[in-house]
Amino acid sequence: MAAQYSIEGATAKGIAASVERGVAEGGLAPGDALPPVRRLADGLGVSPGTVATAYKELRRRGLVVTRGRGGTVVAGAPPVASRRPPRVPDGLVDLAGGHPDPAFLPVLRPPAAVTPVYGSHRAAPRLAALEELTRTWFRRDGVPARHVTFAHGALDCVARLLSTELRPGDAVAVEDPGFHHLLDLVPALGLRTVPVTVDGEGLVPDALRAALRGGVRAVVCSPRGQCPTGAFFTRSRRDELVAVLREFPEVLVVEDDHNAEVGGAAAYTLAAAGLDRWAQVRTVSKHLGVDLRWAGVACDATTLARHDGRMLMTSGWVSHVLQETVVDLFTDGAVRALVAAGEQAYAERRAALIDALGAYRIRAVGASGLNVWVPVRGESDVVNGLRTRGWWVAAGARFRIASPPAVRITTATLAPADAVRLAADFAEALGDGQATYGG
C-alpha cells in the first residue's frame, strides 16, 4: 500500500469508500497493495469479516483485484471516474485520438423545423424511415435484420446489453488488446474482464474457447477495424469462432462494427452466422460525425426485448431530431461519395505508415480501421521520444490487459509524406530507448 495514504472506516461501506477516495485522489495508484485483511482489521479495530466484506465490494466494482499470494491490489484502470484523454500539448501533431479526418465528414444539417408533439415518443421511439434504412444497412452484409433498434452510441448499447443480461461478478470476454473505453466500462458495471488474445484475424479461437470454458457469460468483439490493432475477421476465422461459440449457445455475443463504412475490410461477421444470442451494433461517428450519438442495433428477439425494456425506463428513445438528421445523411448521394473517398484515403494512410516503418524493420499492423499498432519494448520511451520530435501518440497500456507493450498511432489525418518523417523519428526514438536499456 502507498505509505502516504491511510485507509479509514468503521464499517465495510466506510472502508470501501475510503479506498475509493484514495484511488480517485491519487493516494492509491494502480498496482498498490492493500493491507492483508487481518492487519487492516486490527489497525481499524473492526472484525476481519468487515474488512473482507469491504474488499469483496471493491472487487465487485472493479476497483481492486486479488492476485492469490500477491494479495489485493488496486486495479490497473479502476473505474472510479471517467478517464478523459490528456490534452494534446501545443505544437504537437495529434495522432493519439482515434478520430476520423474531418475532411471526410459531411456538414451536419439538422431539420430546419421541428414540429412540437404532445407527450413523448416512448410509444413510437423509432422513425419508420430510419428503421428501414437500418435494416437495409445490416442486410447488405448478411446480418439478420428482423429485429432492430436504436441506441445512443456503441458503448451506450453495450452497457445496456451487459447490465440487463449479466449480474455483478459475471465475466465478460474482451479483446486483448482492445477498446480502452470498453475495458473501463466492464468493471464499472461490476463485471469481470477475461482477456482473449487477438491476432491479425481477430479473436484467437483457442483463447476464446478457454475463456468460455472458464464461465464467461458474454463476449464483446469487433469484426473489422478492431481497436487498436486493425484486425478483421476472415471468412475462415469467422467460421472457426462460430464453431467454438456453438458449444456455448447461452452466451451473449456482441459485435461492435463501428468501422462498418470506413474499415476497409469485408464483412465476415458472427452476427450473420445464426447464433442463438447475439447483437451487432453499428455507429455513424467514424463516417458521419463524432457528435452524432446514434447507433443501429440488430439482434435476436430476447436481446431486443431486454435492451428496449431497459431503455424505456431510462432515456426512452433517441432524439427524433437526431434520427431525422441521420436519415438525411444516409440518403444523400454526395455524402456516400465522401464516405467512400474517406475509406480509400484511410487505407492508403495506414499502408503508408506501415511501409515506412517497415523500411526501418519496425513491425506494425493495421489492416483496417483508422489506427496502426506498433509493438515496442518500452512504451513511455517511444511516446516521450516522439513527443520531443513533435508527435503525440498513444501509449498502448490503456488498451492492454495481458498483451505485450505497443503504441497506437491514428493515421486518419497522416499524409503519406508525413508518414516517412514519422517513421524516421520513430526509429530514432527506438534507438534512444535501446540506449537507455543498455542496448
C-alpha positions as a printed Julia matrix, in Angstrom:
439×3 Matrix{Float64}:
   0.0     0.0     0.0
   1.18    3.52   -0.71
   2.78    4.87    2.5
   1.15    8.29    2.12
  -2.41    7.01    2.24
  -4.13    5.57    5.32
  -7.37    3.63    4.91
 -10.12    4.61    7.35
 -13.59    3.42    8.31
 -15.54    1.57   10.97
 -17.9    -0.28    8.61
 -17.48   -2.2     5.38
 -19.12    0.66    3.49
 -16.83    3.22    5.11
 -13.69    1.2     4.43
 -14.66    0.7     0.76
 -15.42    4.42    0.42
 -12.03    5.28    1.92
 -10.22    3.09   -0.6
 -12.26    4.54   -3.46
 -11.43    8.05   -2.28
  -7.75    7.15   -2.17
  -7.86    5.86   -5.73
  -9.8     8.86   -7.02
  -7.46   11.37   -5.36
  -4.26    9.57   -6.32
  -3.26    8.41   -2.86
  -3.61    4.83   -4.07
  -2.16    4.15   -7.51
  -2.79    1.19   -9.85
  -0.83   -1.79   -8.56
  -0.59   -0.55   -4.96
  -1.24   -3.36   -2.48
  -3.94   -3.08    0.15
  -3.14   -4.39    3.65
  -3.98   -8.03    4.43
  -7.47   -8.4     5.86
  -6.43   -9.21    9.42
  -3.79   -6.48    9.58
  -6.21   -3.79    8.44
  -8.92   -5.14   10.76
  -6.54   -4.91   13.73
  -5.49   -1.4    12.75
  -9.08   -0.15   12.4
 -10.44   -2.04   15.37
 -13.04   -3.93   13.33
 -13.63   -7.6    12.62
 -11.82   -9.35    9.75
 -15.25  -10.07    8.28
 -15.95   -6.33    7.98
 -12.73   -5.77    6.01
 -13.36   -8.87    3.89
 -16.82   -7.53    3.01
 -15.31   -4.18    2.01
 -12.71   -5.87   -0.2
 -15.39   -8.04   -1.79
 -17.41   -4.94   -2.71
 -14.31   -3.25   -4.13
 -13.58   -6.33   -6.26
 -17.17   -6.46   -7.47
 -16.94   -2.88   -8.66
 -13.6    -3.42  -10.36
 -11.61   -1.12   -8.08
  -9.26   -3.85   -6.88
  -8.16   -7.29   -7.99
  -6.88  -10.26   -5.99
  -3.66  -11.92   -7.13
  -3.5   -15.03   -4.98
  -0.44  -14.84   -2.77
   0.18  -11.38   -4.2
  -2.74  -10.11   -2.16
  -5.32   -7.48   -3.09
  -4.1    -4.59   -5.24
  -5.62   -1.53   -6.89
  -6.81   -2.4   -10.4
  -4.86   -1.15  -13.4
  -7.72    1.06  -14.62
 -10.03    1.48  -11.61
 -13.44    2.81  -12.7
 -13.85    5.5   -10.06
 -14.09    8.3   -12.61
 -14.14    8.72  -16.37
 -10.68    8.82  -17.93
 -10.74   11.75  -20.29
  -7.94   11.86  -22.86
  -4.99   14.05  -21.88
  -4.77   17.45  -23.51
  -2.53   17.46  -26.55
   0.44   19.76  -25.85
   0.7    22.82  -28.04
   2.73   22.4   -31.19
   2.41   18.61  -31.46
   0.78   16.64  -34.25
  -2.08   14.72  -32.64
  -2.03   11.06  -33.71
  -3.46    9.64  -30.49
  -7.21   10.22  -30.57
  -8.56    7.54  -32.91
 -10.76   10.11  -34.66
 -11.64   10.35  -38.38
 -10.38   13.08  -40.68
 -12.87   16.0   -40.65
 -12.21   16.41  -44.38
 -14.22   13.22  -44.97
 -17.11   14.05  -42.65
 -20.22   15.79  -44.02
 -21.53   19.06  -42.7
 -24.39   18.24  -40.33
 -27.7    19.86  -41.17
 -30.41   19.09  -38.6
 -34.01   19.51  -39.75
 -34.87   23.16  -40.31
 -38.17   22.87  -38.48
 -39.26   20.5   -35.73
 -42.99   20.27  -35.11
 -43.88   20.12  -31.41
 -45.54   16.93  -30.26
 -47.85   16.22  -27.35
 -46.29   13.99  -24.7
 -43.31   11.78  -25.53
 -42.04    9.43  -28.22
 -41.97    6.38  -25.95
 -44.87    4.78  -27.83
 -43.07    5.16  -31.18
 -39.36    5.56  -30.41
 -38.02    4.86  -33.91
 -38.7     6.78  -37.11
 -40.02    4.34  -39.71
 -37.72    5.74  -42.41
 -34.57    5.27  -40.32
 -35.69    1.84  -39.15
 -35.98    0.68  -42.77
 -32.62    2.23  -43.7
 -31.07    0.47  -40.72
 -32.47   -2.89  -41.82
 -31.02   -2.34  -45.29
 -27.65   -1.38  -43.79
 -27.39   -4.64  -41.87
 -28.81   -6.85  -44.62
 -26.21   -5.52  -47.04
 -23.63   -7.52  -45.07
 -25.76  -10.59  -44.4
 -26.76   -9.61  -40.86
 -30.35  -10.67  -40.0
 -32.44   -7.54  -39.56
 -35.83   -8.75  -38.43
 -35.21   -7.23  -35.0
 -33.55   -3.8   -34.96
 -33.46   -0.93  -32.51
 -31.5     2.25  -31.79
 -29.11    3.39  -29.06
 -27.05    6.46  -28.17
 -23.79    5.02  -29.5
 -21.9     1.75  -29.18
 -20.91    1.99  -25.51
 -24.43    3.02  -24.52
 -25.74   -0.09  -26.26
 -23.09   -2.45  -24.87
 -23.62   -1.14  -21.33
 -27.37   -1.7   -21.58
 -26.98   -5.19  -23.03
 -24.48   -6.32  -20.41
 -26.35   -4.79  -17.48
 -29.63   -6.47  -18.45
 -28.06   -9.82  -19.3
 -25.45  -10.26  -16.56
 -25.19   -9.89  -12.81
 -22.38   -8.32  -10.74
 -19.37  -10.6   -10.69
 -20.16  -12.29  -14.01
 -17.33  -12.5   -16.53
 -17.13  -10.89  -19.97
 -14.64  -11.96  -22.65
 -12.97   -8.95  -24.27
 -10.28   -8.48  -26.88
  -6.71   -8.04  -25.65
  -5.51   -5.58  -26.77
  -8.9    -3.93  -27.07
 -11.02   -0.79  -26.99
  -9.92    1.17  -23.92
 -13.36    2.57  -23.12
 -14.81   -0.95  -23.1
 -12.03   -2.12  -20.8
 -13.08    0.65  -18.4
 -16.81    0.04  -18.84
 -16.92   -3.67  -17.98
 -15.51   -3.37  -14.43
 -17.52   -0.19  -13.91
 -20.63   -2.35  -14.37
 -19.4    -4.68  -11.63
 -18.36   -7.34  -14.15
 -15.07   -9.17  -14.61
 -12.99   -8.87  -17.77
 -11.45  -12.0   -19.24
  -8.85  -11.14  -21.89
  -8.88  -13.03  -25.18
  -5.82  -12.81  -27.42
  -6.17  -11.01  -30.75
  -4.07  -11.62  -33.86
  -4.36  -10.23  -37.39
  -7.66  -12.05  -37.92
  -9.27  -11.01  -34.64
 -10.09  -13.24  -31.66
  -7.93  -16.37  -31.46
 -10.28  -19.41  -31.35
  -8.35  -21.41  -28.74
  -8.16  -18.38  -26.45
 -11.89  -17.77  -26.86
 -12.67  -21.42  -26.08
 -10.59  -21.22  -22.9
 -12.48  -18.11  -21.79
 -15.84  -19.73  -22.5
 -14.89  -22.86  -20.6
 -13.92  -20.58  -17.72
 -17.53  -19.45  -17.47
 -17.81  -16.1   -19.29
 -21.4   -15.03  -19.84
 -20.84  -12.61  -22.75
 -18.32  -11.88  -25.49
 -17.68   -8.41  -26.91
 -15.6    -8.1   -30.08
 -15.16   -6.26  -33.38
 -15.44   -7.99  -36.77
 -13.26   -5.39  -38.53
 -11.39   -2.19  -37.82
 -10.57   -3.62  -34.4
  -9.26   -1.04  -31.94
  -6.32   -0.78  -31.56
  -4.78   -3.36  -33.92
  -6.94   -3.01  -37.05
  -7.58   -6.77  -37.12
 -10.56   -8.12  -39.05
 -12.3   -11.47  -39.35
 -11.53  -13.51  -42.45
 -14.15  -15.97  -43.6
 -12.17  -18.91  -42.21
 -11.56  -17.23  -38.84
 -15.22  -16.29  -38.54
 -16.2   -19.91  -39.19
 -13.72  -21.16  -36.57
 -15.12  -18.75  -33.99
 -18.69  -19.71  -34.8
 -17.82  -23.38  -34.27
 -16.47  -22.51  -30.81
 -19.45  -20.33  -29.9
 -21.97  -23.0   -30.88
 -20.66  -25.06  -27.97
 -21.92  -22.31  -25.63
 -25.33  -21.24  -27.01
 -26.36  -19.41  -23.84
 -23.52  -16.88  -24.12
 -24.42  -13.43  -25.49
 -22.15  -12.35  -28.37
 -21.96   -8.6   -29.01
 -20.21   -7.34  -32.12
 -19.13   -3.7   -32.31
 -18.93   -2.93  -36.03
 -18.16    0.77  -35.54
 -15.99    0.92  -38.67
 -18.57   -0.63  -40.99
 -18.29    2.11  -43.63
 -14.61    3.1   -43.44
 -12.88   -0.02  -42.1
 -11.54   -1.09  -45.46
 -12.36   -4.76  -44.9
 -15.11   -7.15  -45.97
 -17.81   -8.13  -43.51
 -17.46  -11.69  -42.19
 -19.49  -11.26  -39.04
 -20.56  -13.55  -36.23
 -23.95  -11.84  -36.37
 -24.59  -13.37  -39.79
 -23.95  -16.91  -38.54
 -27.27  -17.71  -36.89
 -26.17  -17.77  -33.24
 -28.81  -18.09  -30.52
 -27.89  -14.97  -28.52
 -26.29  -12.14  -30.42
 -26.29   -8.44  -31.18
 -24.41   -6.26  -33.61
 -24.14   -2.53  -33.05
 -23.13   -0.06  -35.75
 -22.43    3.6   -35.17
 -22.03    6.56  -37.52
 -19.44    8.59  -35.6
 -16.49    7.4   -37.72
 -18.04    8.23  -41.08
 -20.77   10.82  -40.49
 -19.61   12.74  -37.43
 -18.45   12.23  -33.86
 -21.34   14.31  -32.48
 -23.99   12.02  -33.95
 -24.7     9.91  -30.87
 -26.75    7.3   -32.72
 -26.3     3.59  -33.23
 -28.28    0.95  -35.03
 -28.61   -2.45  -33.39
 -29.6    -5.81  -34.89
 -30.13   -8.71  -32.51
 -32.17  -11.74  -31.51
 -35.69  -11.28  -30.14
 -34.78  -11.82  -26.47
 -31.92   -9.35  -26.61
 -34.16   -6.79  -28.31
 -36.8    -7.07  -25.58
 -34.26   -6.68  -22.79
 -32.49   -3.75  -24.43
 -35.66   -1.83  -25.26
 -37.28   -2.61  -21.94
 -34.36   -1.04  -20.08
 -34.21    1.91  -22.48
 -37.92    2.54  -21.99
 -37.26    3.05  -18.28
 -34.28    5.38  -18.8
 -33.81    7.69  -21.78
 -36.89    6.29  -23.52
 -35.79    6.96  -27.1
 -33.11    8.51  -29.27
 -33.97   12.09  -30.22
 -36.16   12.21  -33.31
 -34.31   15.36  -34.39
 -31.13   13.3   -34.4
 -32.85   10.46  -36.22
 -34.09   12.79  -38.96
 -30.56   14.13  -39.37
 -29.22   10.59  -39.84
 -31.95    9.77  -42.39
 -30.96   12.76  -44.5
 -27.29   11.76  -44.39
 -27.99    8.12  -45.22
 -29.95    9.09  -48.33
 -27.57   11.78  -49.65
 -25.52   10.59  -52.64
 -22.83   13.22  -52.11
 -22.36   12.03  -48.54
 -21.98    8.43  -49.69
 -19.29    9.53  -52.17
 -17.46   11.45  -49.44
 -17.52    8.43  -47.12
 -16.16    6.18  -49.9
 -13.33    8.64  -50.53
 -12.53    8.6   -46.83
 -12.36    4.81  -46.72
  -9.86    4.81  -49.6
  -7.75    7.56  -48.03
  -7.64    5.78  -44.67
  -6.42    2.59  -46.33
  -3.67    4.5   -48.15
  -2.57    6.28  -44.99
  -2.42    3.1   -42.91
  -0.39    1.36  -45.6
   1.95    4.34  -46.0
   2.96    4.31  -42.34
   3.28    0.53  -42.14
   5.53    0.55  -45.23
   7.57    3.49  -43.94
   8.15    1.77  -40.59
   8.97   -1.46  -42.42
  11.82    0.31  -44.18
  13.42    0.55  -40.72
  12.49   -3.06  -39.92
   9.87   -1.9   -37.45
   6.89   -4.25  -37.46
   3.46   -2.62  -37.4
  -0.09   -3.82  -38.02
  -3.22   -2.02  -39.18
  -5.06   -3.93  -41.87
  -8.32   -2.0   -41.37
  -9.73    0.94  -39.45
  -8.09    4.23  -38.51
  -5.06    3.14  -36.48
  -1.7     1.4   -36.68
  -0.44   -0.69  -33.74
   3.33   -0.88  -33.24
   4.83   -3.35  -30.74
   7.68   -1.8   -28.75
   9.87   -2.69  -25.81
   9.16    0.41  -23.74
   6.01    2.42  -24.36
   6.98    5.5   -22.37
  10.36    5.75  -24.09
   8.76    5.78  -27.52
   5.9     8.11  -26.56
   8.27   10.59  -24.93
  10.82   10.26  -27.72
   8.21   11.06  -30.35
   6.88   13.91  -28.24
  10.27   15.61  -28.31
  10.17   15.26  -32.1
   6.74   16.86  -32.47
   4.39   13.83  -32.46
   1.68   12.87  -29.96
   0.84    9.13  -29.97
  -0.98    6.87  -27.52
   0.81    4.51  -25.17
  -0.61    1.02  -25.5
  -1.09    0.44  -21.77
  -4.65    1.77  -21.78
  -5.59   -0.78  -24.46
  -3.94   -3.83  -22.89
  -4.63   -6.35  -20.15
  -2.02   -9.07  -20.61
  -0.77   -8.45  -24.16
   2.75   -7.07  -24.82
   3.64   -3.35  -24.94
   2.92   -1.27  -28.02
   1.87    2.21  -29.12
  -1.2     3.19  -31.13
  -0.89    5.71  -33.93
  -4.02    7.16  -35.52
  -3.28    7.54  -39.22
  -6.6     9.08  -40.28
  -5.05   12.52  -40.83
  -1.45   11.41  -41.51
  -0.45   12.22  -45.09
   1.82    9.6   -46.72
   4.68   12.12  -46.99
   4.46   12.81  -43.27
   4.45    9.07  -42.57
   8.01    8.87  -43.92
   9.17   11.56  -41.48
   7.29    9.94  -38.59
   8.9     6.57  -39.33
  12.37    8.12  -39.25
  11.59    9.79  -35.93
  10.15    6.53  -34.61
  13.36    4.69  -35.47
  15.38    7.35  -33.66
  13.11    7.14  -30.63
  13.56    3.35  -30.54
  17.32    3.87  -30.68
  17.16    6.27  -27.77
  15.19    3.72  -25.76
  17.65    0.92  -26.52
  20.48    3.13  -25.32
  18.56    3.72  -22.09
  18.21   -0.03  -21.57
  21.88   -0.61  -22.36
  21.38   -1.96  -25.89
